């Protein structure tokens, strides 16, 4: 992963790295071949379009901190806390690298 991709000193960069790590771990459990491809792309600084779309969809589907009360919507259990803002950060990060989200 290159310096531009890491954004090591920013909150956005930390958010992306945290969520990519969770996404890769989950993908590894369900589709090892896709996880290998995605990890290779992540580490080289060039996610494939397929991997980018999978990450974008995963971030949207895994939002765990919805801000809803118990009466308004279900609690979504997950291994990491993902807010709507975190999802937006991942989507923005992908768009900045030329991916359609």
Coordinates of N, CA and C in Angstrom, one line a residue:
X1 N 0.9 -1.2 0.0 CA 0.0 0.0 0.0 C 0.9 1.2 0.0
X2 N 0.6 2.2 -0.9 CA 1.5 3.3 -1.0 C 1.1 4.4 0.0
X3 N 2.0 5.5 0.2 CA 1.8 6.5 1.1 C 0.5 7.2 0.9
X4 N 0.2 7.5 -0.4 CA -1.1 8.2 -0.7 C -2.3 7.4 -0.2
X5 N -2.2 6.1 -0.4 CA -3.4 5.3 -0.1 C -3.5 5.2 1.4
X6 N -2.4 5.1 2.1 CA -2.5 5.0 3.6 C -3.1 6.2 4.3
X7 N -2.8 7.4 3.8 CA -3.2 8.6 4.5 C -2.9 8.5 6.0
X8 N -1.7 8.1 6.3 CA -1.4 7.6 7.7 C -1.7 8.6 8.8
X9 N -1.7 9.9 8.6 CA -1.9 10.8 9.7 C -3.3 11.3 9.8
X10 N -4.2 10.8 9.0 CA -5.6 11.3 9.0 C -6.6 10.3 9.6
X11 N -7.6 10.9 10.2 CA -8.7 10.1 10.7 C -9.3 9.2 9.6
X12 N -9.5 9.8 8.4 CA -10.0 9.1 7.3 C -9.2 7.9 6.9
X13 N -7.9 8.1 6.9 CA -7.0 7.0 6.6 C -7.1 5.9 7.6
X14 N -7.2 6.2 8.9 CA -7.4 5.2 10.0 C -8.7 4.5 9.8
X15 N -9.7 5.2 9.5 CA -11.1 4.6 9.2 C -11.0 3.6 8.1
X16 N -10.4 4.0 7.0 CA -10.3 3.1 5.8 C -9.5 1.9 6.2
X17 N -8.4 2.0 6.8 CA -7.6 0.9 7.2 C -8.3 -0.1 8.1
X18 N -9.0 0.5 9.1 CA -9.8 -0.3 10.1 C -10.9 -1.1 9.4
X19 N -11.6 -0.4 8.5 CA -12.7 -1.1 7.8 C -12.2 -2.1 6.7
X20 N -11.1 -1.8 6.0 CA -10.6 -2.7 5.1 C -10.1 -4.0 5.8
X21 N -9.5 -3.8 6.9 CA -9.0 -5.0 7.7 C -10.2 -5.9 8.0
X22 N -11.3 -5.3 8.5 CA -12.5 -6.1 8.9 C -13.1 -6.7 7.6
X23 N -13.2 -6.0 6.5 CA -13.7 -6.5 5.3 C -12.9 -7.7 4.8
X24 N -11.6 -7.5 4.8 CA -10.7 -8.6 4.3 C -10.9 -9.9 5.2
X25 N -10.9 -9.7 6.5 CA -11.1 -10.8 7.4 C -12.4 -11.5 7.1
X26 N -13.5 -10.8 6.9 CA -14.8 -11.4 6.7 C -14.8 -12.1 5.3
X27 N -14.2 -11.4 4.3 CA -14.1 -12.0 3.0 C -13.3 -13.3 3.0
X28 N -12.3 -13.3 3.7 CA -11.4 -14.5 3.9 C -12.2 -15.7 4.4
X29 N -13.1 -15.5 5.3 CA -13.9 -16.6 5.8 C -14.9 -17.1 4.8
X30 N -15.4 -16.3 3.9 CA -16.5 -16.6 3.0 C -16.0 -16.9 1.5
X31 N -14.9 -16.3 1.1 CA -14.4 -16.5 -0.3 C -12.9 -16.2 -0.3
X32 N -12.1 -17.2 0.1 CA -10.7 -17.0 0.2 C -10.0 -16.5 -1.1
X33 N -10.5 -16.9 -2.2 CA -9.9 -16.5 -3.5 C -10.1 -15.0 -3.7
X34 N -11.3 -14.6 -3.4 CA -11.6 -13.1 -3.6 C -10.8 -12.3 -2.5
X35 N -10.7 -12.9 -1.3 CA -9.9 -12.2 -0.3 C -8.4 -12.0 -0.7
X36 N -7.9 -13.1 -1.3 CA -6.5 -13.0 -1.7 C -6.3 -11.9 -2.8
X37 N -7.2 -11.9 -3.8 CA -7.2 -10.9 -4.8 C -7.3 -9.5 -4.2
X38 N -8.3 -9.3 -3.3 CA -8.5 -8.0 -2.7 C -7.3 -7.6 -1.9
X39 N -6.7 -8.5 -1.1 CA -5.6 -8.2 -0.3 C -4.4 -7.8 -1.1
X40 N -4.2 -8.5 -2.2 CA -3.1 -8.2 -3.1 C -3.3 -6.8 -3.7
X41 N -4.5 -6.4 -4.1 CA -4.8 -5.1 -4.6 C -4.6 -4.0 -3.6
X42 N -5.1 -4.3 -2.4 CA -4.9 -3.4 -1.2 C -3.5 -3.1 -0.9
X43 N -2.7 -4.2 -0.8 CA -1.3 -4.0 -0.5 C -0.5 -3.3 -1.6
X44 N -0.9 -3.5 -2.8 CA -0.2 -2.8 -3.9 C -0.7 -1.4 -4.2
X45 N -1.8 -1.0 -3.6 CA -2.3 0.3 -3.8 C -3.3 0.4 -5.0
X46 N -3.8 -0.8 -5.4 CA -4.7 -0.7 -6.6 C -5.7 -1.8 -6.5
X47 N -6.8 -1.5 -5.8 CA -7.9 -2.4 -5.7 C -8.5 -2.6 -7.1
X48 N -8.9 -3.8 -7.4 CA -9.6 -4.0 -8.7 C -11.0 -3.4 -8.5
X49 N -11.7 -3.2 -9.7 CA -13.0 -2.6 -9.6 C -14.0 -3.5 -8.9
X50 N -13.8 -4.8 -9.1 CA -14.7 -5.8 -8.4 C -14.5 -5.7 -6.9
X51 N -13.2 -5.6 -6.4 CA -12.9 -5.5 -5.0 C -13.4 -4.2 -4.4
X52 N -13.3 -3.1 -5.2 CA -13.8 -1.8 -4.8 C -15.3 -1.8 -4.6
X53 N -16.0 -2.4 -5.5 CA -17.4 -2.5 -5.4 C -17.9 -3.4 -4.2
X54 N -17.1 -4.5 -4.0 CA -17.4 -5.3 -2.9 C -17.2 -4.6 -1.6
X55 N -16.1 -3.8 -1.5 CA -15.9 -3.0 -0.3 C -16.9 -2.0 0.0
X56 N -17.3 -1.3 -1.1 CA -18.4 -0.3 -1.0 C -19.7 -0.9 -0.5
X57 N -20.1 -2.0 -1.1 CA -21.3 -2.7 -0.7 C -21.2 -3.2 0.7
X58 N -20.1 -3.8 1.1 CA -19.9 -4.3 2.4 C -20.0 -3.2 3.5
X59 N -19.4 -2.1 3.2 CA -19.4 -0.9 4.2 C -20.8 -0.5 4.4
X60 N -21.6 -0.4 3.3 CA -23.0 0.0 3.4 C -23.8 -1.0 4.2
X61 N -23.6 -2.3 3.9 CA -24.4 -3.3 4.5 C -24.1 -3.5 6.0
X62 N -22.9 -3.2 6.4 CA -22.4 -3.5 7.7 C -22.5 -2.3 8.7
X63 N -23.2 -1.2 8.3 CA -23.4 -0.1 9.3 C -24.0 -0.7 10.6
X64 N -23.3 -0.5 11.7 CA -23.8 -1.0 13.0 C -24.3 0.1 13.9
X65 N -23.9 1.3 13.6 CA -24.3 2.5 14.5 C -25.2 3.4 13.7
X66 N -26.5 3.0 13.6 CA -27.4 3.7 12.8 C -28.0 4.9 13.4
X67 N -27.9 5.0 14.7 CA -28.5 6.2 15.4 C -30.0 6.0 15.7
X68 N -30.5 4.8 15.2 CA -32.0 4.5 15.5 C -32.1 4.0 16.9
X69 N -33.3 4.3 17.4 CA -33.6 3.7 18.7 C -34.1 2.2 18.4
X70 N -34.3 1.5 19.5 CA -34.7 0.1 19.3 C -36.0 0.0 18.6
X71 N -36.9 0.9 18.8 CA -38.2 0.9 18.1 C -38.1 1.3 16.7
X72 N -37.1 2.0 16.3 CA -37.0 2.5 14.9 C -36.3 1.5 14.0
X73 N -35.5 0.7 14.5 CA -34.8 -0.2 13.6 C -34.0 -1.2 14.4
X74 N -33.6 -2.3 13.8 CA -32.9 -3.4 14.5 C -31.4 -3.0 14.8
X75 N -30.9 -3.5 15.8 CA -29.5 -3.4 16.1 C -28.7 -4.3 15.2
X76 N -27.7 -3.9 14.5 CA -26.9 -4.7 13.6 C -25.6 -5.1 14.3
X77 N -25.5 -6.3 14.6 CA -24.3 -6.8 15.3 C -23.2 -7.0 14.3
X78 N -22.0 -6.7 14.7 CA -20.8 -6.8 13.8 C -19.6 -6.8 14.6
X79 N -18.5 -7.2 14.0 CA -17.2 -7.3 14.7 C -16.5 -5.9 14.9
X80 N -17.0 -4.9 14.1 CA -16.5 -3.6 14.2 C -17.6 -2.6 14.2
X81 N -17.4 -1.4 14.8 CA -18.4 -0.4 14.8 C -18.3 0.4 13.5
X82 N -19.3 0.5 12.7 CA -19.3 1.2 11.4 C -20.5 2.2 11.5
X83 N -20.2 3.5 11.4 CA -21.2 4.5 11.3 C -21.5 4.9 9.9
X84 N -22.6 5.6 9.7 CA -22.9 6.1 8.3 C -21.7 7.0 7.8
X85 N -21.1 7.7 8.7 CA -20.0 8.6 8.3 C -18.8 7.7 7.9
X86 N -18.6 6.6 8.6 CA -17.5 5.7 8.2 C -17.7 5.2 6.8
X87 N -19.0 4.8 6.5 CA -19.3 4.3 5.2 C -19.1 5.4 4.1
X88 N -19.5 6.6 4.4 CA -19.2 7.7 3.5 C -17.7 7.9 3.3
X89 N -16.9 7.8 4.3 CA -15.5 7.9 4.2 C -14.9 6.9 3.3
X90 N -15.3 5.6 3.4 CA -14.9 4.5 2.5 C -15.3 4.8 1.1
X91 N -16.5 5.2 0.9 CA -17.0 5.6 -0.4 C -16.2 6.7 -1.0
X92 N -16.0 7.8 -0.3 CA -15.2 8.9 -0.8 C -13.8 8.5 -1.1
X93 N -13.2 7.6 -0.3 CA -11.8 7.1 -0.5 C -11.8 6.4 -1.9
X94 N -12.8 5.5 -2.1 CA -12.8 4.7 -3.3 C -13.0 5.7 -4.5
X95 N -13.9 6.6 -4.4 CA -14.1 7.6 -5.5 C -12.9 8.4 -5.8
X96 N -12.1 8.8 -4.8 CA -10.9 9.5 -5.0 C -9.8 8.7 -5.8
X97 N -10.0 7.4 -5.8 CA -9.1 6.5 -6.5 C -9.7 6.0 -7.8
X98 N -10.8 6.7 -8.3 CA -11.3 6.5 -9.6 C -12.4 5.4 -9.7
X99 N -12.8 4.9 -8.5 CA -13.8 3.8 -8.6 C -15.2 4.4 -8.6
X100 N -16.2 3.8 -9.3 CA -17.5 4.2 -9.2 C -18.2 3.6 -8.0
X101 N -18.9 4.4 -7.2 CA -19.6 3.9 -6.1 C -21.0 4.4 -6.1

